[in-house]
Amino acid sequence: MTIDLTRLTIAGARDALARGEFTAVELTDAALAAAERARPLNSLITETPELARKQAAASDARRAEGRAGKLDGIPLAVKDLYCTEGVLTTAGSHILDNFVPPYESTVTAQLFAEGAVMVGKANLDQFGMGGSNENSHFGPAVNPWRRRGDTTRLVPGGSSGGSAAAVAAGIALGSTATDTGGSIRQPAAFNGVTGLKPTYGRCSRWGIIAFASSLDQAGPIARDVRDCAIMLGAMAGHDPKDSTSVDRPVPDYEAGLEDGIKGLRIGVPREYRVDGMPAEIEKLWADGIAWARDAGAEIVDISLPHTKHALATYYIVAPAEASSNLARYDGVRYGLRVPGNDLNELYENTRAEGFGAEVRRRILIGTYVLSAGYYDAYYLKAQKVRTLLLRDFEQAFGRVDAILAPTTPGAAYGIGEKSNDPVAMYLGDVFTVPLNLAGLPGMSLPAGLSAEGLPLGLQVIGRAFDEGTVLKVGRALEKAAAFTGRPDVWW
Amino acid sequence: MSENKNLIEGATGPWEIVLGLEVHAQVTSNAKLFSGAATAFGAEPNAQVSLVDAAMPGMLPVINRYCVEQAVRTGLGLKAQINLTSRFDRKNYFYADLPQGYQISQFEHPIVGKGVITLDLADGVSREVGITRLHLEQDAGKSLHDQAPSLTFVDLNRSGVALMEIVSEPDMRSAEEAGAYLKKLRTILRYLGTCDGNMEEGSMRADVNVSVRKPGGPLGTRCEIKNVNSVRFVMQAIEYEARRQIDILEGGGKIDQETRLFDTAKGVTRTMRSKEEALDYRYFPDPDLLPLVLDEAWVEKIKADLPELPDEKKARLIEKMGLTPYDATVLVADQDVAAFYEAVAAGRDAKTAANWVIGDFMAHFNKSGQDLKDFTITAPKLGQLIDLITDGTLSTRLAKDVLEAMVASGKTAPEIVEEKGLRQVTDTGAIEAVIADIMAKNADKVAEYRGGKDKLFGFFVGQVMKAMGGKANPAALNDLLKQKLAG
């Protein structure tokens, strides 16, 4: 039988597997075939067909014994920032392109415990640093979408571009991703799929290669809101191995999805109306507001006055932490080693060759802002602004239950179009980074197409640990938007 | 502060040394500060390294609660302020034996604040030295440069081991005071069970800050001597460094603030890095760890369970047991010795017990090279020996011989007394008989004695004792001999 993964959802596959319409092995074979066909998209750095088939066979055996887990037999792509035991884990970089971890990240271990099948490791900007996937040592993943009547290859966004492209192209039904400044939500928006960045501390960071420890958070990218709820349920939870993971129960995120949003108060932050925002983004946002109102929500104008400082703050905090987190890649114990005449030369040669330009740029920025004499002016001030940003949100959430905003200021762009302008690239994070700085959950769902026929995303922001409301609002908007767009298969 | 008697004479007059110490004390704990790896000394290289210690990608630190408890216990033992909220920072620098590329330490907000240590100086004088702070941090691994000609090997067994950095105020004024500080700190840590204090195994190391000034003048520029690993070397390094600084200043030069190393073979300090070369550690709060918040009740519980500390024990031995400050200081310097003493003294004369423990017992024990718990002379055995003196069975002199036999044979004092027939003779008849015999054999000497040569008395005592195998009760012998010789 042929299974079209571009149409199938995790929930749909779960039910079909339960009904015996197809087996996990059949589903996995379809995914692997799709992956092979989609190699021009470069969404996977490593394909793991043998592992996937083994996992799928084991899944069918479990199901036969009546022991199927919540994700049993579901083919997933795993962002190559998650350490996977015995499987090459590169972080998209040259410095780790020979690194095979002897351990499994907590989140992937939990997914596998629920029966998930891994088809491969998804492409990304090196160490999660970037918004276009052009910073991957393995070449960029390519967006399955193209502009109407145009064959220009577009970026899939980043850093989880491979994760989003793999879902959009029907290689996997869902994927794991990470979000430090928008790395789940922006690629989800660019690829017409749904991505959820949970509250900081909701998922364990153990075994996920760190970019910026106080901002990084694992989350799912999937075809729709329900699938994100299903995946989050398996990914979330307290981990004693991560001191910043939070010990509170994981609710059944699927349970309240269809409750509707009647009576909910949804905030629209006036500061997100930035100068030069394209009309089609304005329109998308207005549509979202209208859909929410039509679904019975009360729309409330709110102010998040420190928003304009978020981007600058982010580009101090994230590089600062990164400069320290990436110090361990020194050529001494694992990964790339480029010899030198002495220890310093070993470091210099290894790190100069092993890290890409954007990673080096951020290490330099981070080292600078932490240096004696600059620390107070940059890092300390950024931490203070961060507190103010958090206060903005806390005050807003005294009045509203969720916040609605665009995910990005524009649609996907062509590969190479912005690669010489890092600042233009950073500006793409303007709507996403405030949540990371405040630790809040946010979701992007596809809500419309640009004039060029590219998907655009709406973002729902929630209170800390209130992913349930984010999902519920997302589900209501999803129904209203009735987004059915699919990329034409050109690969 | 009293007048400093430790001034050093220079060509231009007296100089005062100003000293502050930063001691790194390894926390006694089975596991490391942020990982579950073991910490035992002497394991095969890289046998005690977890994924966290090796800084594998994606690994995260988790604080070891017991290490925190040990730091709090130490703070309480130093009569210091316990900070209920403290924070871990990253100290960033590159080195081959520092896998993370940073050391997790506490920079701005240490777990323990100001405290105090009382030094016991040679002449029985006490002096207080302020503690600035104590913080928790990770140790680094070890680089081995001598294993291969062109390679450096790295042993990560120590990587991540918990250290307490204990920083003193610049309150010390001589090498002797610095030595006393280290010894006292080590004693307190051992009493608390928070650090074994074994400097030769690297469990305790000191960074010594040395400056000199004219008495009463402003503080001089200091040099820091890094990583000195014995009390003796600390004292030698200070002596050398102070003299070096004085010579420079008196020669019209100025001191460069710098980090120096002590060359133990040559007994000199050498520049390690100058102030210009000082590293910028780029400290910032470790985002992988939450602020460390302690429950006040938990701290109180630790406080309530503290053992009796050396200063308190010393005061008690002086006040309640009537010991001299000197004896008390010697006995409390080692917790095991103090406990041994107290077991010996229980129900016996405190002073006699102290004399025996500090004197003959210590001499034998030190010679044995054993641990106190393994040494053949236990407190009950020494007590038995003292009892035999008290009840007149043994003279002090005989008791010394018996103790020696006890060490050699492992037998008890009563067994040896029985076996060798060492029971002292107090039977005046028996002693008189021997005296008569000796006098008869030495009639000439008796005549000389009686003629005024008093010094011969000792000769007669010796002869009688010898004839009696040393067993005569000395007092009885003296009395009887005097009587008989007097005619």
Short mmCIF file of C-alpha atoms in Angstrom, two decimals, chain A residues 141-491:
data_model
loop_
_atom_site.label_atom_id
_atom_site.label_comp_id
_atom_site.label_asym_id
_atom_site.label_seq_id
_atom_site.Cartn_x
_atom_site.Cartn_y
_atom_site.Cartn_z
CA ALA A 141 18.20 22.32 4.12
CA VAL A 142 15.86 23.58 1.42
CA ASN A 143 12.31 24.72 1.94
CA PRO A 144 9.86 22.39 0.15
CA TRP A 145 7.80 25.47 -0.67
CA ARG A 146 8.60 27.66 -3.63
CA ARG A 147 7.30 31.03 -4.70
CA ARG A 148 4.45 30.79 -7.14
CA GLY A 149 5.93 30.42 -10.64
CA ASP A 150 9.48 30.63 -9.39
CA THR A 151 12.06 27.88 -8.88
CA THR A 152 14.34 29.82 -6.53
CA ARG A 153 15.38 27.59 -3.71
CA LEU A 154 14.17 29.09 -0.44
CA VAL A 155 15.51 28.78 3.06
CA PRO A 156 13.53 26.57 5.44
CA GLY A 157 14.30 28.96 8.28
CA GLY A 158 16.31 28.05 11.28
CA SER A 159 17.76 26.89 13.24
CA SER A 160 15.37 23.90 13.14
CA GLY A 161 15.00 24.21 9.37
CA GLY A 162 15.61 20.54 8.68
CA SER A 163 13.05 19.54 11.30
CA ALA A 164 10.37 21.76 9.75
CA ALA A 165 11.22 20.87 6.14
CA ALA A 166 11.16 17.14 6.96
CA VAL A 167 7.60 17.45 8.29
CA ALA A 168 6.45 19.68 5.42
CA ALA A 169 7.96 17.30 2.86
CA GLY A 170 6.34 14.23 4.39
CA ILE A 171 9.55 12.57 5.50
CA ALA A 172 8.39 12.46 9.10
CA LEU A 173 5.09 13.00 10.84
CA GLY A 174 6.74 15.15 13.43
CA SER A 175 10.15 16.21 14.55
CA THR A 176 11.98 17.37 17.59
CA ALA A 177 13.38 20.85 17.49
CA THR A 178 14.85 23.41 19.84
CA ASP A 179 14.08 27.08 20.23
CA THR A 180 16.55 29.60 21.64
CA GLY A 181 15.25 32.74 19.92
CA GLY A 182 12.60 31.40 17.56
CA SER A 183 14.25 28.31 16.14
CA ILE A 184 11.06 26.24 16.35
CA ARG A 185 8.45 28.84 15.51
CA GLN A 186 10.15 30.61 12.61
CA PRO A 187 10.96 27.49 10.56
CA ALA A 188 7.48 26.13 11.34
CA ALA A 189 6.06 29.36 9.90
CA PHE A 190 8.34 29.22 6.84
CA ASN A 191 7.35 25.63 6.07
CA GLY A 192 3.61 25.83 6.68
CA VAL A 193 3.71 23.52 9.70
CA THR A 194 3.06 23.89 13.41
CA GLY A 195 5.71 24.32 16.06
CA LEU A 196 5.54 24.72 19.81
CA LYS A 197 8.20 26.20 22.04
CA PRO A 198 7.28 25.10 25.56
CA THR A 199 7.93 27.05 28.75
CA TYR A 200 11.59 27.14 29.78
CA GLY A 201 12.04 24.17 32.11
CA ARG A 202 9.14 22.15 30.67
CA CYS A 203 11.40 19.73 28.75
CA SER A 204 14.75 18.49 29.89
CA ARG A 205 17.80 19.97 28.20
CA TRP A 206 19.95 16.99 29.23
CA GLY A 207 21.66 15.54 26.19
CA ILE A 208 20.71 18.43 23.94
CA ILE A 209 23.80 20.28 22.75
CA ALA A 210 23.67 23.66 24.43
CA PHE A 211 23.55 26.95 22.59
CA ALA A 212 22.35 29.39 25.27
CA SER A 213 21.42 27.54 28.42
CA SER A 214 18.97 30.07 29.86
CA LEU A 215 17.05 30.30 26.57
CA ASP A 216 17.23 26.84 24.95
CA GLN A 217 14.09 24.78 25.07
CA ALA A 218 13.11 21.58 23.31
CA GLY A 219 9.79 21.34 21.53
CA PRO A 220 7.93 19.65 18.68
CA ILE A 221 7.30 20.58 15.07
CA ALA A 222 4.37 18.71 13.53
CA ARG A 223 1.62 18.99 11.02
CA ASP A 224 -1.03 20.43 13.29
CA VAL A 225 -1.85 21.59 16.79
CA ARG A 226 -3.07 18.21 18.01
CA ASP A 227 0.14 16.53 16.91
CA CYS A 228 2.16 19.11 18.80
CA ALA A 229 0.05 18.34 21.88
CA ILE A 230 0.69 14.62 21.50
CA MET A 231 4.42 15.09 21.06
CA LEU A 232 4.77 17.59 23.90
CA GLY A 233 3.06 15.12 26.22
CA ALA A 234 5.86 12.66 25.55
CA MET A 235 8.69 15.19 25.54
CA ALA A 236 7.84 17.17 28.67
CA GLY A 237 8.57 16.32 32.26
CA HIS A 238 10.93 16.81 35.13
CA ASP A 239 14.45 15.46 34.77
CA PRO A 240 16.66 15.28 37.86
CA LYS A 241 19.63 15.52 35.51
CA ASP A 242 18.63 19.04 34.44
CA SER A 243 18.54 21.43 37.39
CA THR A 244 16.49 23.92 35.37
CA SER A 245 13.77 21.44 34.44
CA VAL A 246 10.68 21.96 36.51
CA ASP A 247 9.04 19.36 38.69
CA ARG A 248 5.36 19.73 37.96
CA PRO A 249 2.90 17.32 36.45
CA VAL A 250 2.56 17.01 32.68
CA PRO A 251 -1.11 17.53 31.82
CA ASP A 252 -2.91 15.65 29.09
CA TYR A 253 -2.45 18.35 26.45
CA GLU A 254 -4.77 16.64 23.99
CA ALA A 255 -7.65 16.52 26.44
CA GLY A 256 -8.68 20.18 26.39
CA LEU A 257 -7.88 20.92 22.76
CA GLU A 258 -11.42 21.22 21.52
CA ASP A 259 -12.74 23.18 24.50
CA GLY A 260 -12.93 26.35 22.44
CA ILE A 261 -11.90 29.85 23.47
CA LYS A 262 -15.22 31.40 24.32
CA GLY A 263 -14.68 33.99 27.01
CA LEU A 264 -10.90 33.82 26.85
CA ARG A 265 -9.16 37.17 26.76
CA ILE A 266 -6.60 37.43 24.01
CA GLY A 267 -4.10 40.25 24.02
CA VAL A 268 -2.79 42.09 20.98
CA PRO A 269 0.47 43.84 21.81
CA ARG A 270 0.70 47.24 20.16
CA GLU A 271 4.53 47.20 20.21
CA TYR A 272 4.55 44.29 17.78
CA ARG A 273 3.30 46.62 15.04
CA VAL A 274 6.83 47.36 13.91
CA ASP A 275 7.83 49.89 11.28
CA GLY A 276 7.88 48.55 7.80
CA MET A 277 5.84 45.46 8.59
CA PRO A 278 4.56 44.05 5.28
CA ALA A 279 0.87 44.55 4.63
CA GLU A 280 0.31 40.85 4.26
CA ILE A 281 1.64 40.25 7.76
CA GLU A 282 -0.69 42.99 9.05
CA LYS A 283 -3.55 41.28 7.24
CA LEU A 284 -2.66 37.86 8.62
CA TRP A 285 -2.61 39.25 12.12
CA ALA A 286 -5.94 41.02 11.60
CA ASP A 287 -7.40 37.76 10.31
CA GLY A 288 -6.18 35.98 13.40
CA ILE A 289 -7.76 38.60 15.65
CA ALA A 290 -11.02 38.31 13.77
CA TRP A 291 -11.00 34.50 14.01
CA ALA A 292 -10.40 34.68 17.73
CA ARG A 293 -13.19 37.19 18.20
CA ASP A 294 -15.53 35.09 16.08
CA ALA A 295 -14.71 32.09 18.24
CA GLY A 296 -15.92 34.02 21.26
CA ALA A 297 -12.69 35.41 22.65
CA GLU A 298 -12.42 38.91 24.00
CA ILE A 299 -9.70 40.90 22.23
CA VAL A 300 -7.69 43.18 24.49
CA ASP A 301 -5.15 45.76 23.39
CA ILE A 302 -2.09 45.36 25.53
CA SER A 303 1.31 46.97 25.86
CA LEU A 304 4.66 45.22 26.18
CA PRO A 305 6.69 48.42 26.44
CA HIS A 306 10.16 46.93 26.51
CA THR A 307 9.71 44.88 23.34
CA LYS A 308 11.97 47.19 21.34
CA HIS A 309 14.91 46.21 23.55
CA ALA A 310 14.33 42.46 23.26
CA LEU A 311 16.40 41.85 20.16
CA ALA A 312 19.44 43.73 21.45
CA THR A 313 19.12 41.96 24.78
CA TYR A 314 18.89 38.60 23.10
CA TYR A 315 21.97 39.24 21.00
CA ILE A 316 23.93 39.90 24.18
CA VAL A 317 22.62 37.11 26.41
CA ALA A 318 22.63 34.33 23.82
CA PRO A 319 26.17 34.91 22.51
CA ALA A 320 27.49 35.40 26.06
CA GLU A 321 26.22 31.99 27.14
CA ALA A 322 27.24 30.44 23.84
CA SER A 323 30.81 31.71 24.15
CA SER A 324 31.10 29.77 27.39
CA ASN A 325 29.02 26.73 26.37
CA LEU A 326 31.09 26.18 23.25
CA ALA A 327 34.43 26.40 25.06
CA ARG A 328 34.33 22.61 25.52
CA TYR A 329 34.84 22.04 21.79
CA ASP A 330 38.59 22.33 22.06
CA GLY A 331 39.93 19.33 20.18
CA VAL A 332 41.15 17.65 23.34
CA ARG A 333 38.62 14.92 24.14
CA TYR A 334 36.25 14.38 21.19
CA GLY A 335 35.25 15.88 17.89
CA LEU A 336 37.56 17.55 15.42
CA ARG A 337 41.20 18.04 16.34
CA VAL A 338 43.48 20.13 14.16
CA PRO A 339 46.98 19.77 15.61
CA GLY A 340 49.27 22.66 16.43
CA ASN A 341 52.71 23.19 17.88
CA ASP A 342 51.38 23.85 21.33
CA LEU A 343 48.11 23.78 23.21
CA ASN A 344 47.05 27.27 22.17
CA GLU A 345 47.66 26.47 18.53
CA LEU A 346 45.65 23.28 18.89
CA TYR A 347 42.76 25.35 20.22
CA GLU A 348 43.10 28.02 17.56
CA ASN A 349 43.41 25.60 14.66
CA THR A 350 40.63 23.33 15.85
CA ARG A 351 38.14 26.06 16.63
CA ALA A 352 38.93 28.16 13.57
CA GLU A 353 38.40 25.20 11.28
CA GLY A 354 35.66 23.50 13.27
CA PHE A 355 33.25 26.39 13.80
CA GLY A 356 31.46 28.19 10.98
CA ALA A 357 31.53 31.96 10.50
CA GLU A 358 28.30 32.68 12.39
CA VAL A 359 29.34 30.57 15.35
CA ARG A 360 32.71 32.32 15.47
CA ARG A 361 30.97 35.69 15.22
CA ARG A 362 28.75 34.88 18.19
CA ILE A 363 31.60 33.50 20.26
CA LEU A 364 33.45 36.76 19.66
CA ILE A 365 30.42 38.87 20.58
CA GLY A 366 29.80 36.77 23.67
CA THR A 367 33.42 36.92 24.77
CA TYR A 368 33.38 40.67 24.31
CA VAL A 369 30.22 41.33 26.33
CA LEU A 370 31.49 39.23 29.23
CA SER A 371 34.91 40.85 29.32
CA ALA A 372 36.12 42.88 32.26
CA GLY A 373 35.10 46.48 31.74
CA TYR A 374 32.21 45.59 29.42
CA TYR A 375 30.29 43.13 31.55
CA ASP A 376 28.26 45.74 33.41
CA ALA A 377 27.44 47.75 30.31
CA TYR A 378 26.33 44.74 28.29
CA TYR A 379 25.62 41.51 30.10
CA LEU A 380 24.41 42.95 33.38
CA LYS A 381 22.28 45.57 31.64
CA ALA A 382 20.84 42.89 29.37
CA GLN A 383 19.85 40.84 32.41
CA LYS A 384 18.05 43.87 33.82
CA VAL A 385 16.20 44.44 30.57
CA ARG A 386 15.31 40.78 30.64
CA THR A 387 13.66 41.27 34.01
CA LEU A 388 11.71 44.21 32.60
CA LEU A 389 10.57 42.14 29.62
CA LEU A 390 9.37 39.43 31.94
CA ARG A 391 7.50 42.04 33.98
CA ASP A 392 5.84 43.33 30.79
CA PHE A 393 4.48 39.87 30.13
CA GLU A 394 3.46 39.28 33.72
CA GLN A 395 1.49 42.50 33.75
CA ALA A 396 -0.13 41.65 30.43
CA PHE A 397 -1.07 38.19 31.65
CA GLY A 398 -2.86 39.83 34.53
CA ARG A 399 -5.33 41.04 31.93
CA VAL A 400 -5.28 38.38 29.23
CA ASP A 401 -5.07 34.60 28.93
CA ALA A 402 -3.01 34.49 25.75
CA ILE A 403 -1.32 36.85 23.33
CA LEU A 404 -1.63 36.78 19.56
CA ALA A 405 1.10 38.06 17.22
CA PRO A 406 2.70 37.22 13.90
CA THR A 407 5.53 34.69 14.06
CA THR A 408 7.82 36.45 11.60
CA PRO A 409 7.92 39.79 9.81
CA GLY A 410 7.92 38.00 6.46
CA ALA A 411 7.86 34.73 4.54
CA ALA A 412 10.77 32.49 3.58
CA TYR A 413 13.40 34.08 1.38
CA GLY A 414 15.86 32.78 -1.13
CA ILE A 415 19.00 30.97 -0.12
CA GLY A 416 21.84 33.48 -0.18
CA GLU A 417 19.56 36.52 -0.20
CA LYS A 418 20.44 37.65 3.30
CA SER A 419 23.54 35.68 4.05
CA ASN A 420 25.83 38.70 3.85
CA ASP A 421 23.71 40.78 6.16
CA PRO A 422 23.66 39.26 9.65
CA VAL A 423 21.70 42.19 11.07
CA ALA A 424 18.87 41.74 8.57
CA MET A 425 18.90 38.09 9.55
CA TYR A 426 18.74 38.94 13.27
CA LEU A 427 15.75 41.25 12.65
CA GLY A 428 13.75 38.23 11.56
CA ASP A 429 13.71 37.15 15.22
CA VAL A 430 11.94 40.27 16.42
CA PHE A 431 8.62 38.58 17.33
CA THR A 432 10.08 35.39 18.68
CA VAL A 433 12.96 36.30 20.99
CA PRO A 434 10.92 38.12 23.69
CA LEU A 435 9.36 34.78 24.70
CA ASN A 436 12.70 33.10 25.12
CA LEU A 437 13.97 35.94 27.26
CA ALA A 438 10.82 35.65 29.38
CA GLY A 439 10.81 31.84 29.33
CA LEU A 440 7.23 31.70 28.04
CA PRO A 441 5.55 29.13 25.77
CA GLY A 442 4.68 30.06 22.21
CA MET A 443 3.33 28.33 19.17
CA SER A 444 3.39 29.08 15.49
CA LEU A 445 0.67 27.75 13.25
CA PRO A 446 0.21 28.23 9.53
CA ALA A 447 -2.57 30.73 8.93
CA GLY A 448 -2.30 31.93 5.39
CA LEU A 449 -0.22 32.40 2.27
CA SER A 450 1.80 35.36 1.17
CA ALA A 451 1.18 37.03 -2.17
CA GLU A 452 3.92 34.79 -3.54
CA GLY A 453 2.15 31.70 -2.26
CA LEU A 454 4.37 31.07 0.75
CA PRO A 455 3.04 30.09 4.14
CA LEU A 456 2.85 32.60 6.97
CA GLY A 457 2.54 31.84 10.66
CA LEU A 458 0.58 33.23 13.55
CA GLN A 459 2.04 33.04 17.01
CA VAL A 460 0.15 32.32 20.22
CA ILE A 461 1.92 33.19 23.43
CA GLY A 462 0.89 31.86 26.83
CA ARG A 463 1.59 32.10 30.53
CA ALA A 464 4.45 30.06 31.93
CA PHE A 465 3.47 26.37 32.03
CA ASP A 466 0.13 27.12 30.40
CA GLU A 467 0.83 25.25 27.18
CA GLY A 468 -2.73 23.93 27.51
CA THR A 469 -4.21 27.36 26.76
CA VAL A 470 -1.69 28.01 23.98
CA LEU A 471 -2.72 24.74 22.32
CA LYS A 472 -6.41 25.41 22.80
CA VAL A 473 -6.15 28.88 21.24
CA GLY A 474 -3.95 27.46 18.51
CA ARG A 475 -6.53 24.80 17.79
CA ALA A 476 -9.35 27.37 17.56
CA LEU A 477 -7.34 29.51 15.15
CA GLU A 478 -6.31 26.44 13.17
CA LYS A 479 -9.95 25.55 12.63
CA ALA A 480 -10.78 29.07 11.58
CA ALA A 481 -7.77 29.45 9.31
CA ALA A 482 -8.48 26.10 7.65
CA PHE A 483 -5.00 26.17 6.18
CA THR A 484 -4.72 23.29 3.76
CA GLY A 485 -1.72 24.40 1.75
CA ARG A 486 0.86 21.81 0.76
CA PRO A 487 4.05 22.36 -1.13
CA ASP A 488 4.02 20.91 -4.62
CA VAL A 489 6.46 18.07 -4.84
CA TRP A 490 9.24 19.36 -7.11
CA TRP A 491 12.08 17.34 -5.69
#
